[in-house]
Short mmCIF file of N, CA and C in Angstrom, two decimals:
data_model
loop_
_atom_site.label_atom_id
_atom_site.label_comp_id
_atom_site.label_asym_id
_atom_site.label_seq_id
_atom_site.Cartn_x
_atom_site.Cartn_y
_atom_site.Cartn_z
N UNK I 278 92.53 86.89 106.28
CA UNK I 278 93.96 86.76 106.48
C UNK I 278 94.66 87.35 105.26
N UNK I 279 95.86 87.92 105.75
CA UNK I 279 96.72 88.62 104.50
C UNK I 279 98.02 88.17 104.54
N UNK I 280 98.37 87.25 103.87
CA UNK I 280 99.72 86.84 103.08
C UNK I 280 100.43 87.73 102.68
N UNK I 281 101.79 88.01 103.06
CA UNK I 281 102.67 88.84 102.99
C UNK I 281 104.31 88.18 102.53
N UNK I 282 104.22 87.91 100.86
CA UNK I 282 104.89 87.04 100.60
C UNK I 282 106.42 87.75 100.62
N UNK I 283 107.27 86.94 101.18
CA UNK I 283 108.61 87.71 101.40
C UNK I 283 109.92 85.87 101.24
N UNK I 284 110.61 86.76 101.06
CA UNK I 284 112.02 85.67 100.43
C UNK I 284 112.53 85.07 101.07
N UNK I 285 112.82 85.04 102.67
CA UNK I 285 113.12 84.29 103.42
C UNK I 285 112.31 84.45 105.11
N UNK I 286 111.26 83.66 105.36
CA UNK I 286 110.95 83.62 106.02
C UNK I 286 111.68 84.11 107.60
N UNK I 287 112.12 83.08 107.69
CA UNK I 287 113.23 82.84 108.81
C UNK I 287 113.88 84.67 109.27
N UNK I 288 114.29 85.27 108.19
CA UNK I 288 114.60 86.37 108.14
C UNK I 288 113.62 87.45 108.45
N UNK I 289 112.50 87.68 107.87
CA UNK I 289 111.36 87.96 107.87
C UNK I 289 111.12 88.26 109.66
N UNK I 290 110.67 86.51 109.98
CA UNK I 290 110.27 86.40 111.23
C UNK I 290 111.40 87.30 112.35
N UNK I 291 112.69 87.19 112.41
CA UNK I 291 113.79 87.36 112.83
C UNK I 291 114.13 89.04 113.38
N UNK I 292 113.36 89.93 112.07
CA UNK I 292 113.42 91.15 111.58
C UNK I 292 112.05 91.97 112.50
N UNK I 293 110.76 91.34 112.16
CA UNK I 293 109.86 91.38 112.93
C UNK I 293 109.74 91.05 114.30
N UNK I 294 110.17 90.26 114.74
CA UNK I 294 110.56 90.04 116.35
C UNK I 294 111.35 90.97 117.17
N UNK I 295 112.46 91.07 116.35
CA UNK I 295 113.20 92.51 116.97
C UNK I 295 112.45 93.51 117.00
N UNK I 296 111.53 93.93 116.19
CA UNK I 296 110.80 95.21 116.17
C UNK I 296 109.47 94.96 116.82
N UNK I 297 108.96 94.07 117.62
CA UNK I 297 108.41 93.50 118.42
C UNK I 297 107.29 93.17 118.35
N UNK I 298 106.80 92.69 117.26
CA UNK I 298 105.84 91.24 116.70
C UNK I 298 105.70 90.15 117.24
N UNK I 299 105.15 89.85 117.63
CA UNK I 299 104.73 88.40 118.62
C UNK I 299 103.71 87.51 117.43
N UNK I 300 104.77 86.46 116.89
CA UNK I 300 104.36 85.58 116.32
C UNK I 300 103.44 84.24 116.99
N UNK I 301 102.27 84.04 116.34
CA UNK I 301 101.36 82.97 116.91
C UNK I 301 102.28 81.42 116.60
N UNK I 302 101.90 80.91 117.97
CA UNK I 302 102.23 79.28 118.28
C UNK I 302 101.65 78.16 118.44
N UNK I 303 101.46 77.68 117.66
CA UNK I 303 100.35 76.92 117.52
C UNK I 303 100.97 75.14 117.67
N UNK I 304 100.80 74.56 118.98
CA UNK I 304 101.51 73.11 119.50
C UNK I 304 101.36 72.37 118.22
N UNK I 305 102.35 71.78 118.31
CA UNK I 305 102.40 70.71 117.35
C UNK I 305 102.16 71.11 115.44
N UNK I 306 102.54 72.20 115.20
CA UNK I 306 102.27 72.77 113.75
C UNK I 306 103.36 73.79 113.97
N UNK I 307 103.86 74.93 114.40
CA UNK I 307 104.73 75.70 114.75
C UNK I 307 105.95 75.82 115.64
N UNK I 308 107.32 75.90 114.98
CA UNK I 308 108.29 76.08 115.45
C UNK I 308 108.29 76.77 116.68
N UNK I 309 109.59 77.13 117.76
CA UNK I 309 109.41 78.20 118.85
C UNK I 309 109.57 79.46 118.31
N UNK I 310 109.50 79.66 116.71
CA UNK I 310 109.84 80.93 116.08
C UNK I 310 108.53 81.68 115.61
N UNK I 311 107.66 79.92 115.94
CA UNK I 311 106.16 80.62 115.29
C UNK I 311 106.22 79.82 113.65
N UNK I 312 107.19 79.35 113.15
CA UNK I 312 107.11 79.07 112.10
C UNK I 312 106.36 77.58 111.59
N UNK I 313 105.71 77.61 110.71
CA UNK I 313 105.32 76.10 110.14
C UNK I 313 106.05 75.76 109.22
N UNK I 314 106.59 74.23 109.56
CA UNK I 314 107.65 73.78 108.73
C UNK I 314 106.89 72.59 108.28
N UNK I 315 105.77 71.92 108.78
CA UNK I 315 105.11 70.55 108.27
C UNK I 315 104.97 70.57 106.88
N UNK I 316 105.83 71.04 105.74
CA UNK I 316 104.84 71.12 104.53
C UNK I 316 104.50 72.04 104.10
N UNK I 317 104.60 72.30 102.57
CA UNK I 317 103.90 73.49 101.91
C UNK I 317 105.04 74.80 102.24
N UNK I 318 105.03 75.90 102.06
CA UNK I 318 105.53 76.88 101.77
C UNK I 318 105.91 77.10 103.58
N UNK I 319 107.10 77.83 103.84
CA UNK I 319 107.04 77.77 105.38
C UNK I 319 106.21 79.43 105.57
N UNK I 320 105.84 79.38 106.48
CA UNK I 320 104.94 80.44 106.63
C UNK I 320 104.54 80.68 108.63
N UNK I 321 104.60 81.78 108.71
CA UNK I 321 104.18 81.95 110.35
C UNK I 321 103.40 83.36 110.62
N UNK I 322 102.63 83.01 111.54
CA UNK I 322 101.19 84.20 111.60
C UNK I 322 101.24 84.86 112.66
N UNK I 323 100.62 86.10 112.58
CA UNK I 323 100.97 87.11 113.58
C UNK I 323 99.86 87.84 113.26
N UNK I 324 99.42 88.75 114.86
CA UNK I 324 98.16 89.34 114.55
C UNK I 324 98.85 91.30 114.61
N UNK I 325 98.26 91.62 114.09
CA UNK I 325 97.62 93.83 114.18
C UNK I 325 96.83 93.90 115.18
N UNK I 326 97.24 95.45 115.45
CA UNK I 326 96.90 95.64 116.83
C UNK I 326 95.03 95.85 117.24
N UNK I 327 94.57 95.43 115.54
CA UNK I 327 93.12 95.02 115.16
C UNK I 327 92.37 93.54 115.63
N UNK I 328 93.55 92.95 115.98
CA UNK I 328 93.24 91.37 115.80
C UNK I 328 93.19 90.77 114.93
N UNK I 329 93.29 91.12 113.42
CA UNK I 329 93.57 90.86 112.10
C UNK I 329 94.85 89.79 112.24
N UNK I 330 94.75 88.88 111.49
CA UNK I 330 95.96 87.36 111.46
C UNK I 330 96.64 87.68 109.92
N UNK I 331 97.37 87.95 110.41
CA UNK I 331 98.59 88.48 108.99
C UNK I 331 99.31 87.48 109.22
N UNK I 332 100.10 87.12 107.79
CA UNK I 332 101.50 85.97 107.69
C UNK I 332 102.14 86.42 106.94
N UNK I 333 103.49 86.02 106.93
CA UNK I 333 104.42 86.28 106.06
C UNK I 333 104.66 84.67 105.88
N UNK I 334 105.05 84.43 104.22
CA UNK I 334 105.17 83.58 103.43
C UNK I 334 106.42 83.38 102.58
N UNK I 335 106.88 82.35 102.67
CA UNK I 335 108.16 82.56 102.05
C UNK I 335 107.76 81.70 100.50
N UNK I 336 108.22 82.92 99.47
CA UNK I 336 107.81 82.70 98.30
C UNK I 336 109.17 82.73 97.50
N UNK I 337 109.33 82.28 96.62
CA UNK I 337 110.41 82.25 95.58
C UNK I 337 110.31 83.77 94.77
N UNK I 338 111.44 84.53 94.79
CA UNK I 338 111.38 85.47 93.69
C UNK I 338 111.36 85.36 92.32
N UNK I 339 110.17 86.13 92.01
CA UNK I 339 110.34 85.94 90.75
C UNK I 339 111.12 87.15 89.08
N UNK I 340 111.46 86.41 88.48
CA UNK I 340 113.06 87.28 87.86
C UNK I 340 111.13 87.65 86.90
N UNK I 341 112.14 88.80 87.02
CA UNK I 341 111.97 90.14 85.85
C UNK I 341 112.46 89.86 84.00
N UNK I 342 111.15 89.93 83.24
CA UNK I 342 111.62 90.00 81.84
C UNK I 342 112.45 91.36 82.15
N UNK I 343 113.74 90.82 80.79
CA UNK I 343 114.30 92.39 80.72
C UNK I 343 113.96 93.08 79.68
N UNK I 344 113.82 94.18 79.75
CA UNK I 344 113.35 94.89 78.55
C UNK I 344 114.60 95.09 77.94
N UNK I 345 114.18 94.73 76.22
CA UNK I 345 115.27 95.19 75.12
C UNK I 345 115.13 96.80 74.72
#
């Protein structure tokens, strides 16, 4: 599986659906968006046209030292 950490999930998922990604649903763990909200980082999985299970992860950005 490959984690595909991005800043707002919700958005993410939203963006990918329009472009026609069919997010996995999994009863009782996943939203109707595909999303997992039980806990932990929200995150929702989707397969390549390999069968490969990719997710996108909603991660906090992280700030940049600035160079002097």
């Amino acid at each position: 599986m490959l984690d595909l950490p991005v800043p707002d999930v919700d958005a993410a998922v939203a963006e990918l659906t329009a472009a026609g990604v069919t997010f996995l649903r999994y009863e009782g763990l996943t939203d109707e968006h595909g999303v997992n909200r039980r806990g932990g980082p929200l995150i929702a999985w989707f397969t390549d046209p390999s069968g490969n299970v990719l997710s996108v992860l909603e991660q906090e950005q992280q700030e940049q030292p600035q160079s002097q």
